[in-house]
Amino acid sequence: MTTGPVDAAVCLEGSPRSVGKAFGQANAATIRAQVQGFRGQGKQRDDALRATEQYRSLVERLAPHWLEEAAGLAGAAGVGAEEYLAYQGAKYRGINRGDCFTYFSAPRHNFGGVTLFHKNRDNKDRPQAAYVKGIKVPGRSILRFAATGDTSDMGTMMGLNEKGLAAAADTGAPDPNPRFRGMMNPDTMRLILEQASDVDEAYRMLEQQNAERIYAGGKIATNWMFADARGRAMRVVQCHESLEKTSDEEGLLVMRPRDARGHLVLDRLGSAKGEITPQLMNSLSRTPPVLHKTNISAMTAVIPPWQTGLFGYAQFAVFAAGRTLYVPIYVGVTATPRVLLDGTLYGLSTVQAEGFGLASEAFEANLDAERARIEVRARAAFEKSGSEAARGILTEGSLDLASRVCGQMKAG
C-alpha cells in the first residue's frame, strides 16, 4: 500500500478488469484519439472488426484475462471493447521501424554483479508510458512485469518480469513467408513476460508460437533478445517458418553486431569490462548511431541474481533518450507513478532540446544514488518484516524519484 497522495500513483495490480479500468482512466484521451483514428467508418470499420476474429480467438485461448482487461480499459476510456481489441491486434502493421537496437552485458562484466540489458525503441511517435502490471486470476499463474509502450496499448515493447527475464523485440529483415493473421510481437512478448522465467523458456515459447502459427509479423521477421537472472542472454531471429538463435558466449551481446552501432557498443562495453554500469548503458543510448532520429523510448533493465520480484528494476525513458531523463521503477512496487503512466513525462520530454539527456547525466547520477539508498532501506525492511514492508518502501521511493524527474524537466 502507498501512503503518498492518492492521485500520485495508479495501481495496476489486481483483477484484469480493475487493471484495465485503471489504465483506461489514466489514458482515456489518448486511447479515444488513437482508436477513433484507427477504426474508420462504415465498411472500413466492419472490415477491421472481421479481420480481428482470429486474433480474438488466439487471445481467448492463450490469455483470456486480456479480454477482461481490454473491456475494463475500453469502458473507462469510452470506446467500444471490440473496437479496442481490433485496434490492439492490428495497430503495428506497417508502421515499424528498422532502427531499434538492443544490447546486454553479463554479471561478470558489470559493477555490482547484476545483469544489464538495454533497448532503444524506434517507431512512430506516440505518447509513451511505463508501468508495473500484476494481473491476478484465480487458478492461473501470471508473472508481474515492468514494461513500456504506447499510452493506448496493452502490448509491451520491452520489459522485465518478476523472475528476472528481460525481453526486447526489434524489426528484422523481410520474411520469406509473410503472415498477417495472428499476433504481432508486442502481444507475443507480453505472453512471454507473463509466462517465462528464463531465456530457455522464452525460446520454447517462440517455438510454440511458430509451431501453432500464433506469430504473424506481416512481411518482416522479428529480432528478439532475452536476458535472465542467471546472467545469460540469447538473440533469436524469428521468421514465420524458422528460428535462428545465438547464445551469449563472451558475456556481451548486441542485436546487430556487424553494423556501426554494434561495433560502437561492443567496443565501449569491452573497454569497461568489470565496471559496466546502467549509466554507461544509458549514455550509449544517447550516442549516435545508437541514438537514431526515430527513437521514442528506451529501457535499461537491472537484474540482480536473487529476489528479482522485489529488487529487479528498470530505468525507463519515455521519449527520445537524448531529450529526456531515465526514471527507475522496481518490479516489486504496488503502484506506478502516474506521471510515468499517463503521458506527463512524455509531454515534458517533447519540449526539451537535443542534448538535454546528456547534459542531465549528473542529475541522473544523483537520482541513482538516492535510488540505491531506498533499496538499502527496502532490503533491511525485507529482512526484518518481509516482502510487503519492502514493497511499501520501494513504491514510495519510486514515486519520489519520478516526482524529482518531473521537477527537473519542468525546470528544463
Short mmCIF file of C-alpha atoms in Angstrom, two decimals:
data_model
loop_
_atom_site.label_atom_id
_atom_site.label_comp_id
_atom_site.label_asym_id
_atom_site.label_seq_id
_atom_site.Cartn_x
_atom_site.Cartn_y
_atom_site.Cartn_z
CA MET A 1 0.00 0.00 0.00
CA THR A 2 1.13 3.55 -0.66
CA THR A 3 0.88 6.37 1.82
CA GLY A 4 1.50 9.27 -0.55
CA PRO A 5 -1.10 11.38 -2.37
CA VAL A 6 -3.82 9.20 -3.84
CA ASP A 7 -3.57 10.78 -7.30
CA ALA A 8 0.24 10.42 -7.48
CA ALA A 9 0.08 6.70 -8.28
CA VAL A 10 -2.02 4.26 -10.28
CA CYS A 11 -2.37 0.67 -9.09
CA LEU A 12 -2.14 -1.82 -11.94
CA GLU A 13 -2.33 -4.83 -9.65
CA GLY A 14 -5.41 -6.99 -9.19
CA SER A 15 -8.15 -8.43 -11.37
CA PRO A 16 -7.81 -7.98 -15.14
CA ARG A 17 -10.85 -5.71 -15.32
CA SER A 18 -9.66 -3.48 -12.47
CA VAL A 19 -6.20 -3.14 -14.05
CA GLY A 20 -7.75 -2.30 -17.43
CA LYS A 21 -10.06 0.24 -15.84
CA ALA A 22 -7.19 1.98 -14.02
CA PHE A 23 -5.08 2.12 -17.19
CA GLY A 24 -8.05 3.33 -19.26
CA GLN A 25 -8.92 6.09 -16.79
CA ALA A 26 -5.34 7.34 -16.72
CA ASN A 27 -5.03 7.43 -20.52
CA ALA A 28 -8.63 7.92 -21.69
CA ALA A 29 -8.00 10.86 -24.01
CA THR A 30 -5.14 9.27 -25.97
CA ILE A 31 -6.94 5.91 -26.15
CA ARG A 32 -10.04 7.54 -27.64
CA ALA A 33 -7.99 9.52 -30.14
CA GLN A 34 -5.93 6.53 -31.27
CA VAL A 35 -8.87 4.12 -31.56
CA GLN A 36 -11.06 6.64 -33.38
CA GLY A 37 -8.23 7.42 -35.80
CA PHE A 38 -7.65 3.74 -36.47
CA ARG A 39 -11.12 2.30 -36.80
CA GLY A 40 -12.54 4.32 -39.68
CA GLN A 41 -16.23 4.34 -40.53
CA GLY A 42 -18.76 2.12 -42.28
CA LYS A 43 -17.25 -0.69 -44.36
CA GLN A 44 -13.72 0.16 -43.21
CA ARG A 45 -14.78 -0.29 -39.58
CA ASP A 46 -16.64 -3.53 -40.33
CA ASP A 47 -13.63 -4.93 -42.21
CA ALA A 48 -11.36 -4.13 -39.26
CA LEU A 49 -13.67 -5.95 -36.85
CA ARG A 50 -13.90 -9.01 -39.11
CA ALA A 51 -10.12 -9.09 -39.54
CA THR A 52 -9.63 -9.33 -35.79
CA GLU A 53 -11.64 -12.54 -35.37
CA GLN A 54 -8.58 -14.80 -35.50
CA TYR A 55 -6.68 -12.51 -33.14
CA ARG A 56 -9.58 -12.64 -30.67
CA SER A 57 -9.69 -16.45 -30.85
CA LEU A 58 -5.97 -16.59 -30.03
CA VAL A 59 -6.44 -14.26 -27.06
CA GLU A 60 -9.34 -16.37 -25.80
CA ARG A 61 -7.11 -19.45 -25.91
CA LEU A 62 -3.75 -18.08 -24.77
CA ALA A 63 -4.54 -15.12 -22.49
CA PRO A 64 -8.28 -14.87 -21.76
CA HIS A 65 -7.61 -12.37 -19.00
CA TRP A 66 -6.66 -9.86 -21.72
CA LEU A 67 -10.29 -9.79 -22.85
CA GLU A 68 -11.39 -8.72 -19.38
CA GLU A 69 -8.57 -6.19 -19.19
CA ALA A 70 -9.48 -4.78 -22.61
CA ALA A 71 -13.15 -4.49 -21.59
CA GLY A 72 -12.22 -2.59 -18.43
CA LEU A 73 -9.82 -0.33 -20.35
CA ALA A 74 -12.29 0.38 -23.17
CA GLY A 75 -15.16 1.12 -20.81
CA ALA A 76 -13.06 3.56 -18.78
CA ALA A 77 -11.82 5.28 -21.94
CA GLY A 78 -15.24 5.49 -23.57
CA VAL A 79 -14.58 3.29 -26.61
CA GLY A 80 -16.14 0.01 -27.72
CA ALA A 81 -14.47 -3.12 -26.36
CA GLU A 82 -14.48 -4.89 -29.74
CA GLU A 83 -13.14 -1.82 -31.49
CA TYR A 84 -10.34 -1.56 -28.96
CA LEU A 85 -9.47 -5.23 -29.43
CA ALA A 86 -9.30 -4.73 -33.21
CA TYR A 87 -7.00 -1.76 -32.66
CA GLN A 88 -4.80 -3.74 -30.28
CA GLY A 89 -4.49 -6.64 -32.68
CA ALA A 90 -3.54 -4.70 -35.80
CA LYS A 91 -2.11 -1.31 -34.83
CA TYR A 92 1.55 -2.12 -35.53
CA ARG A 93 1.18 -3.46 -39.04
CA GLY A 94 3.08 -1.26 -41.47
CA ILE A 95 4.47 1.30 -39.01
CA ASN A 96 7.50 -0.47 -37.52
CA ARG A 97 10.96 1.00 -37.96
CA GLY A 98 14.15 -0.96 -38.53
CA ASP A 99 16.34 1.22 -36.31
CA CYS A 100 15.74 -0.35 -32.86
CA PHE A 101 18.87 -1.56 -31.08
CA THR A 102 19.39 -3.85 -28.06
CA TYR A 103 22.48 -4.84 -26.06
CA PHE A 104 23.44 -6.91 -22.99
CA SER A 105 26.32 -7.43 -20.58
CA ALA A 106 26.74 -10.34 -18.16
CA PRO A 107 27.22 -10.03 -14.38
CA ARG A 108 30.96 -10.79 -14.54
CA HIS A 109 31.46 -7.62 -16.57
CA ASN A 110 29.18 -5.35 -14.54
CA PHE A 111 29.63 -3.34 -11.38
CA GLY A 112 27.67 -4.99 -8.57
CA GLY A 113 27.34 -8.40 -10.22
CA VAL A 114 23.94 -7.67 -11.83
CA THR A 115 22.76 -8.48 -15.35
CA LEU A 116 22.30 -5.43 -17.60
CA PHE A 117 20.03 -5.30 -20.65
CA HIS A 118 19.16 -2.27 -22.78
CA LYS A 119 16.89 -1.42 -25.70
CA ASN A 120 16.38 1.75 -27.72
CA ARG A 121 12.95 1.66 -29.35
CA ASP A 122 12.48 3.36 -32.73
CA ASN A 123 8.96 3.72 -34.07
CA LYS A 124 6.21 6.13 -34.97
CA ASP A 125 5.99 8.85 -32.33
CA ARG A 126 3.06 8.35 -29.98
CA PRO A 127 2.70 9.26 -26.27
CA GLN A 128 4.69 6.76 -24.24
CA ALA A 129 4.12 5.14 -20.84
CA ALA A 130 5.99 2.84 -18.46
CA TYR A 131 4.42 0.86 -15.64
CA VAL A 132 4.40 -2.24 -13.45
CA LYS A 133 1.48 -4.58 -14.03
CA GLY A 134 0.47 -7.52 -11.85
CA ILE A 135 -2.62 -9.37 -13.09
CA LYS A 136 -4.20 -11.80 -10.65
CA VAL A 137 -6.55 -14.53 -11.86
CA PRO A 138 -7.65 -17.42 -9.60
CA GLY A 139 -6.13 -20.67 -10.78
CA ARG A 140 -3.64 -19.04 -13.18
CA SER A 141 -0.01 -18.08 -12.66
CA ILE A 142 0.63 -14.73 -14.37
CA LEU A 143 4.01 -13.10 -13.74
CA ARG A 144 4.25 -9.44 -12.72
CA PHE A 145 6.26 -7.30 -15.12
CA ALA A 146 7.59 -3.78 -15.69
CA ALA A 147 7.24 -2.63 -19.29
CA THR A 148 6.90 0.30 -21.62
CA GLY A 149 4.67 1.01 -24.60
CA ASP A 150 2.20 3.50 -26.03
CA THR A 151 -0.25 5.08 -23.59
CA SER A 152 -3.03 3.49 -25.66
CA ASP A 153 -1.58 -0.01 -25.73
CA MET A 154 -1.87 -3.25 -23.74
CA GLY A 155 1.09 -4.77 -25.59
CA THR A 156 4.70 -4.45 -24.44
CA MET A 157 7.67 -3.01 -26.31
CA MET A 158 10.36 -4.15 -23.85
CA GLY A 159 10.13 -5.32 -20.26
CA LEU A 160 11.40 -7.16 -17.20
CA ASN A 161 9.38 -9.70 -15.24
CA GLU A 162 9.46 -10.84 -11.63
CA LYS A 163 11.60 -13.90 -12.42
CA GLY A 164 14.29 -11.67 -13.89
CA LEU A 165 13.61 -12.29 -17.59
CA ALA A 166 14.16 -9.21 -19.76
CA ALA A 167 12.82 -9.12 -23.32
CA ALA A 168 13.02 -6.87 -26.37
CA ALA A 169 11.88 -7.29 -29.96
CA ASP A 170 13.33 -5.36 -32.89
CA THR A 171 12.25 -5.20 -36.51
CA GLY A 172 14.05 -7.76 -38.64
CA ALA A 173 14.71 -8.43 -42.32
CA PRO A 174 11.97 -9.27 -44.83
CA ASP A 175 10.32 -12.60 -44.00
CA PRO A 176 10.33 -15.03 -46.95
CA ASN A 177 6.93 -16.38 -45.83
CA PRO A 178 4.75 -13.40 -44.81
CA ARG A 179 1.82 -13.99 -42.47
CA PHE A 180 -0.81 -11.43 -41.46
CA ARG A 181 -3.34 -13.30 -39.32
CA GLY A 182 -2.25 -13.89 -35.73
CA MET A 183 -0.37 -11.97 -33.03
CA MET A 184 2.37 -9.46 -33.62
CA ASN A 185 5.39 -9.29 -31.32
CA PRO A 186 4.04 -6.72 -28.80
CA ASP A 187 1.45 -9.34 -27.84
CA THR A 188 3.70 -12.38 -28.09
CA MET A 189 6.24 -10.53 -25.93
CA ARG A 190 3.61 -9.94 -23.28
CA LEU A 191 2.78 -13.65 -23.35
CA ILE A 192 6.47 -14.37 -22.74
CA LEU A 193 6.78 -11.82 -19.92
CA GLU A 194 3.69 -13.24 -18.22
CA GLN A 195 4.77 -16.88 -18.51
CA ALA A 196 8.53 -17.41 -18.99
CA SER A 197 11.12 -17.49 -16.21
CA ASP A 198 14.36 -17.52 -18.21
CA VAL A 199 15.84 -17.41 -21.70
CA ASP A 200 15.26 -21.13 -22.30
CA GLU A 201 11.55 -20.88 -21.53
CA ALA A 202 11.29 -17.78 -23.71
CA TYR A 203 12.83 -19.67 -26.63
CA ARG A 204 10.47 -22.62 -26.13
CA MET A 205 7.55 -20.21 -26.29
CA LEU A 206 8.83 -18.89 -29.63
CA GLU A 207 8.99 -22.48 -30.86
CA GLN A 208 5.37 -22.96 -29.77
CA GLN A 209 4.30 -19.74 -31.47
CA ASN A 210 5.77 -20.90 -34.76
CA ALA A 211 4.51 -24.46 -34.49
CA GLU A 212 0.95 -23.29 -33.76
CA ARG A 213 1.06 -20.37 -36.23
CA ILE A 214 0.40 -17.87 -33.43
CA TYR A 215 3.02 -15.34 -34.50
CA ALA A 216 2.18 -13.15 -37.51
CA GLY A 217 4.60 -10.32 -38.18
CA GLY A 218 3.40 -9.48 -41.68
CA LYS A 219 6.20 -9.02 -44.19
CA ILE A 220 9.06 -8.72 -41.69
CA ALA A 221 10.86 -11.00 -39.26
CA THR A 222 11.40 -10.21 -35.58
CA ASN A 223 14.82 -9.95 -33.95
CA TRP A 224 14.47 -10.93 -30.30
CA MET A 225 16.86 -10.57 -27.40
CA PHE A 226 16.40 -12.05 -23.94
CA ALA A 227 18.43 -11.98 -20.72
CA ASP A 228 17.79 -13.55 -17.32
CA ALA A 229 18.73 -13.50 -13.65
CA ARG A 230 21.31 -16.25 -14.20
CA GLY A 231 23.28 -13.81 -16.35
CA ARG A 232 22.54 -15.49 -19.67
CA ALA A 233 21.41 -13.89 -22.92
CA MET A 234 20.07 -15.08 -26.26
CA ARG A 235 19.45 -13.44 -29.62
CA VAL A 236 16.78 -15.01 -31.85
CA VAL A 237 15.72 -14.24 -35.42
CA GLN A 238 12.09 -15.29 -35.72
CA CYS A 239 10.65 -15.86 -39.18
CA HIS A 240 7.26 -17.47 -39.57
CA GLU A 241 8.77 -20.78 -40.61
CA SER A 242 12.12 -20.72 -38.78
CA LEU A 243 14.05 -19.66 -35.68
CA GLU A 244 17.76 -18.88 -35.56
CA LYS A 245 19.31 -18.40 -32.11
CA THR A 246 22.67 -17.09 -30.93
CA SER A 247 23.57 -17.59 -27.26
CA ASP A 248 25.87 -15.27 -25.37
CA GLU A 249 29.39 -16.71 -25.06
CA GLU A 250 31.67 -13.83 -24.05
CA GLY A 251 29.19 -12.05 -21.78
CA LEU A 252 28.44 -9.29 -24.28
CA LEU A 253 25.71 -9.46 -26.92
CA VAL A 254 24.24 -6.90 -29.31
CA MET A 255 21.35 -7.12 -31.73
CA ARG A 256 23.30 -6.18 -34.89
CA PRO A 257 27.00 -6.90 -34.27
CA ARG A 258 28.16 -6.05 -37.79
CA ASP A 259 26.82 -2.51 -38.17
CA ALA A 260 28.25 0.70 -36.75
CA ARG A 261 26.08 0.51 -33.64
CA GLY A 262 27.27 -3.00 -32.88
CA HIS A 263 30.91 -2.01 -33.27
CA LEU A 264 30.48 1.07 -31.05
CA VAL A 265 28.65 -0.73 -28.24
CA LEU A 266 30.92 -3.79 -28.20
CA ASP A 267 33.99 -1.54 -28.16
CA ARG A 268 32.71 0.66 -25.32
CA LEU A 269 31.43 -2.23 -23.23
CA GLY A 270 34.54 -4.28 -23.91
CA SER A 271 36.80 -1.49 -22.67
CA ALA A 272 34.72 -1.15 -19.47
CA LYS A 273 34.61 -4.86 -18.54
CA GLY A 274 34.29 -5.28 -14.77
CA GLU A 275 32.90 -1.77 -14.33
CA ILE A 276 29.91 -1.60 -16.68
CA THR A 277 27.01 0.28 -15.08
CA PRO A 278 23.44 1.18 -16.01
CA GLN A 279 24.69 4.72 -16.50
CA LEU A 280 27.06 3.54 -19.25
CA MET A 281 24.20 1.66 -20.92
CA ASN A 282 22.11 4.84 -20.82
CA SER A 283 24.94 7.03 -22.07
CA LEU A 284 25.39 4.71 -25.06
CA SER A 285 21.67 5.04 -25.79
CA ARG A 286 22.23 8.78 -26.26
CA THR A 287 25.22 8.32 -28.55
CA PRO A 288 24.76 8.26 -32.34
CA PRO A 289 24.40 5.99 -34.23
CA VAL A 290 22.78 4.02 -31.37
CA LEU A 291 20.57 7.08 -30.90
CA HIS A 292 18.53 7.39 -34.10
CA LYS A 293 16.22 10.22 -35.11
CA THR A 294 13.24 7.84 -34.85
CA ASN A 295 13.97 6.92 -31.19
CA ILE A 296 10.86 7.25 -28.99
CA SER A 297 11.73 5.34 -25.80
CA ALA A 298 14.37 3.23 -24.08
CA MET A 299 14.88 0.84 -21.16
CA THR A 300 17.80 -0.41 -19.14
CA ALA A 301 16.88 -3.45 -17.05
CA VAL A 302 18.97 -4.14 -13.93
CA ILE A 303 18.59 -7.77 -12.87
CA PRO A 304 20.01 -8.95 -9.53
CA PRO A 305 20.72 -12.68 -9.13
CA TRP A 306 18.08 -13.12 -6.40
CA GLN A 307 14.81 -11.53 -5.19
CA THR A 308 14.22 -10.13 -8.67
CA GLY A 309 10.47 -9.90 -7.98
CA LEU A 310 11.25 -7.20 -5.44
CA PHE A 311 14.61 -5.69 -6.30
CA GLY A 312 14.85 -6.07 -10.05
CA TYR A 313 14.23 -2.70 -11.65
CA ALA A 314 14.20 -0.91 -14.97
CA GLN A 315 15.17 2.62 -15.90
CA PHE A 316 12.71 3.93 -18.48
CA ALA A 317 12.98 6.80 -20.94
CA VAL A 318 9.51 7.62 -22.26
CA PHE A 319 10.71 9.75 -25.16
CA ALA A 320 13.86 10.02 -27.27
CA ALA A 321 16.73 9.17 -24.93
CA GLY A 322 18.64 12.30 -25.89
CA ARG A 323 15.78 14.58 -24.88
CA THR A 324 14.54 13.00 -21.65
CA LEU A 325 15.62 11.52 -18.32
CA TYR A 326 15.64 7.91 -17.20
CA VAL A 327 13.18 7.08 -14.41
CA PRO A 328 13.80 3.96 -12.26
CA ILE A 329 10.94 1.76 -11.08
CA TYR A 330 11.13 -1.53 -9.21
CA VAL A 331 9.25 -4.66 -10.27
CA GLY A 332 8.12 -5.01 -6.66
CA VAL A 333 6.14 -1.75 -6.42
CA THR A 334 2.42 -1.82 -5.64
CA ALA A 335 1.60 1.15 -7.89
CA THR A 336 3.08 3.11 -10.80
CA PRO A 337 3.84 6.85 -10.63
CA ARG A 338 1.02 8.50 -12.54
CA VAL A 339 3.39 10.83 -14.39
CA LEU A 340 5.16 7.80 -15.84
CA LEU A 341 1.91 6.14 -16.92
CA ASP A 342 -0.30 8.93 -18.26
CA GLY A 343 2.00 10.70 -20.73
CA THR A 344 3.01 13.54 -18.38
CA LEU A 345 6.73 12.74 -18.55
CA TYR A 346 6.42 12.09 -22.28
CA GLY A 347 4.89 15.54 -22.74
CA LEU A 348 7.57 17.25 -20.65
CA SER A 349 10.22 15.47 -22.72
CA THR A 350 8.91 16.62 -26.09
CA VAL A 351 9.74 20.27 -25.31
CA GLN A 352 13.34 19.58 -24.28
CA ALA A 353 16.22 20.46 -26.57
CA GLU A 354 18.51 17.96 -28.25
CA GLY A 355 21.28 17.04 -25.83
CA PHE A 356 19.14 17.55 -22.72
CA GLY A 357 19.68 13.94 -21.67
CA LEU A 358 23.47 14.07 -21.89
CA ALA A 359 23.55 17.43 -20.10
CA SER A 360 21.46 15.95 -17.28
CA GLU A 361 23.53 12.85 -16.55
CA ALA A 362 24.91 14.38 -13.33
CA PHE A 363 21.31 14.76 -12.12
CA GLU A 364 20.64 11.14 -13.07
CA ALA A 365 23.72 10.02 -11.12
CA ASN A 366 22.42 11.80 -8.02
CA LEU A 367 18.99 10.27 -8.61
CA ASP A 368 20.56 6.82 -8.81
CA ALA A 369 22.41 7.38 -5.55
CA GLU A 370 19.06 8.11 -3.90
CA ARG A 371 17.58 5.02 -5.55
CA ALA A 372 20.37 2.94 -4.02
CA ARG A 373 19.63 4.36 -0.55
CA ILE A 374 15.95 3.50 -1.00
CA GLU A 375 16.89 -0.05 -1.92
CA VAL A 376 19.10 -0.40 1.16
CA ARG A 377 16.14 0.58 3.35
CA ALA A 378 13.85 -1.79 1.47
CA ARG A 379 16.27 -4.70 1.84
CA ALA A 380 16.55 -4.04 5.58
CA ALA A 381 12.76 -3.97 5.84
CA PHE A 382 12.56 -7.22 3.89
CA GLU A 383 14.95 -8.94 6.29
CA LYS A 384 13.07 -7.64 9.33
CA SER A 385 9.41 -7.65 8.29
CA GLY A 386 9.02 -9.38 4.92
CA SER A 387 8.16 -8.55 1.34
CA GLU A 388 5.17 -6.28 1.93
CA ALA A 389 7.24 -3.89 4.03
CA ALA A 390 9.88 -3.80 1.31
CA ARG A 391 7.26 -3.21 -1.40
CA GLY A 392 5.89 -0.22 0.51
CA ILE A 393 9.31 1.41 0.69
CA LEU A 394 10.05 0.71 -2.96
CA THR A 395 6.69 2.14 -4.02
CA GLU A 396 7.10 5.35 -2.05
CA GLY A 397 10.67 5.66 -3.27
CA SER A 398 9.71 5.20 -6.91
CA LEU A 399 7.01 7.86 -6.57
CA ASP A 400 9.52 10.29 -5.08
CA LEU A 401 12.11 9.62 -7.79
CA ALA A 402 9.54 10.16 -10.56
CA SER A 403 8.44 13.39 -8.90
CA ARG A 404 12.03 14.61 -8.81
CA VAL A 405 12.44 13.85 -12.51
CA CYS A 406 9.27 15.84 -13.23
CA GLY A 407 10.63 18.79 -11.29
CA GLN A 408 13.95 18.68 -13.12
CA MET A 409 12.26 18.54 -16.51
CA LYS A 410 9.94 21.41 -15.69
CA ALA A 411 12.97 23.44 -14.68
CA GLY A 412 14.38 22.41 -18.07
#
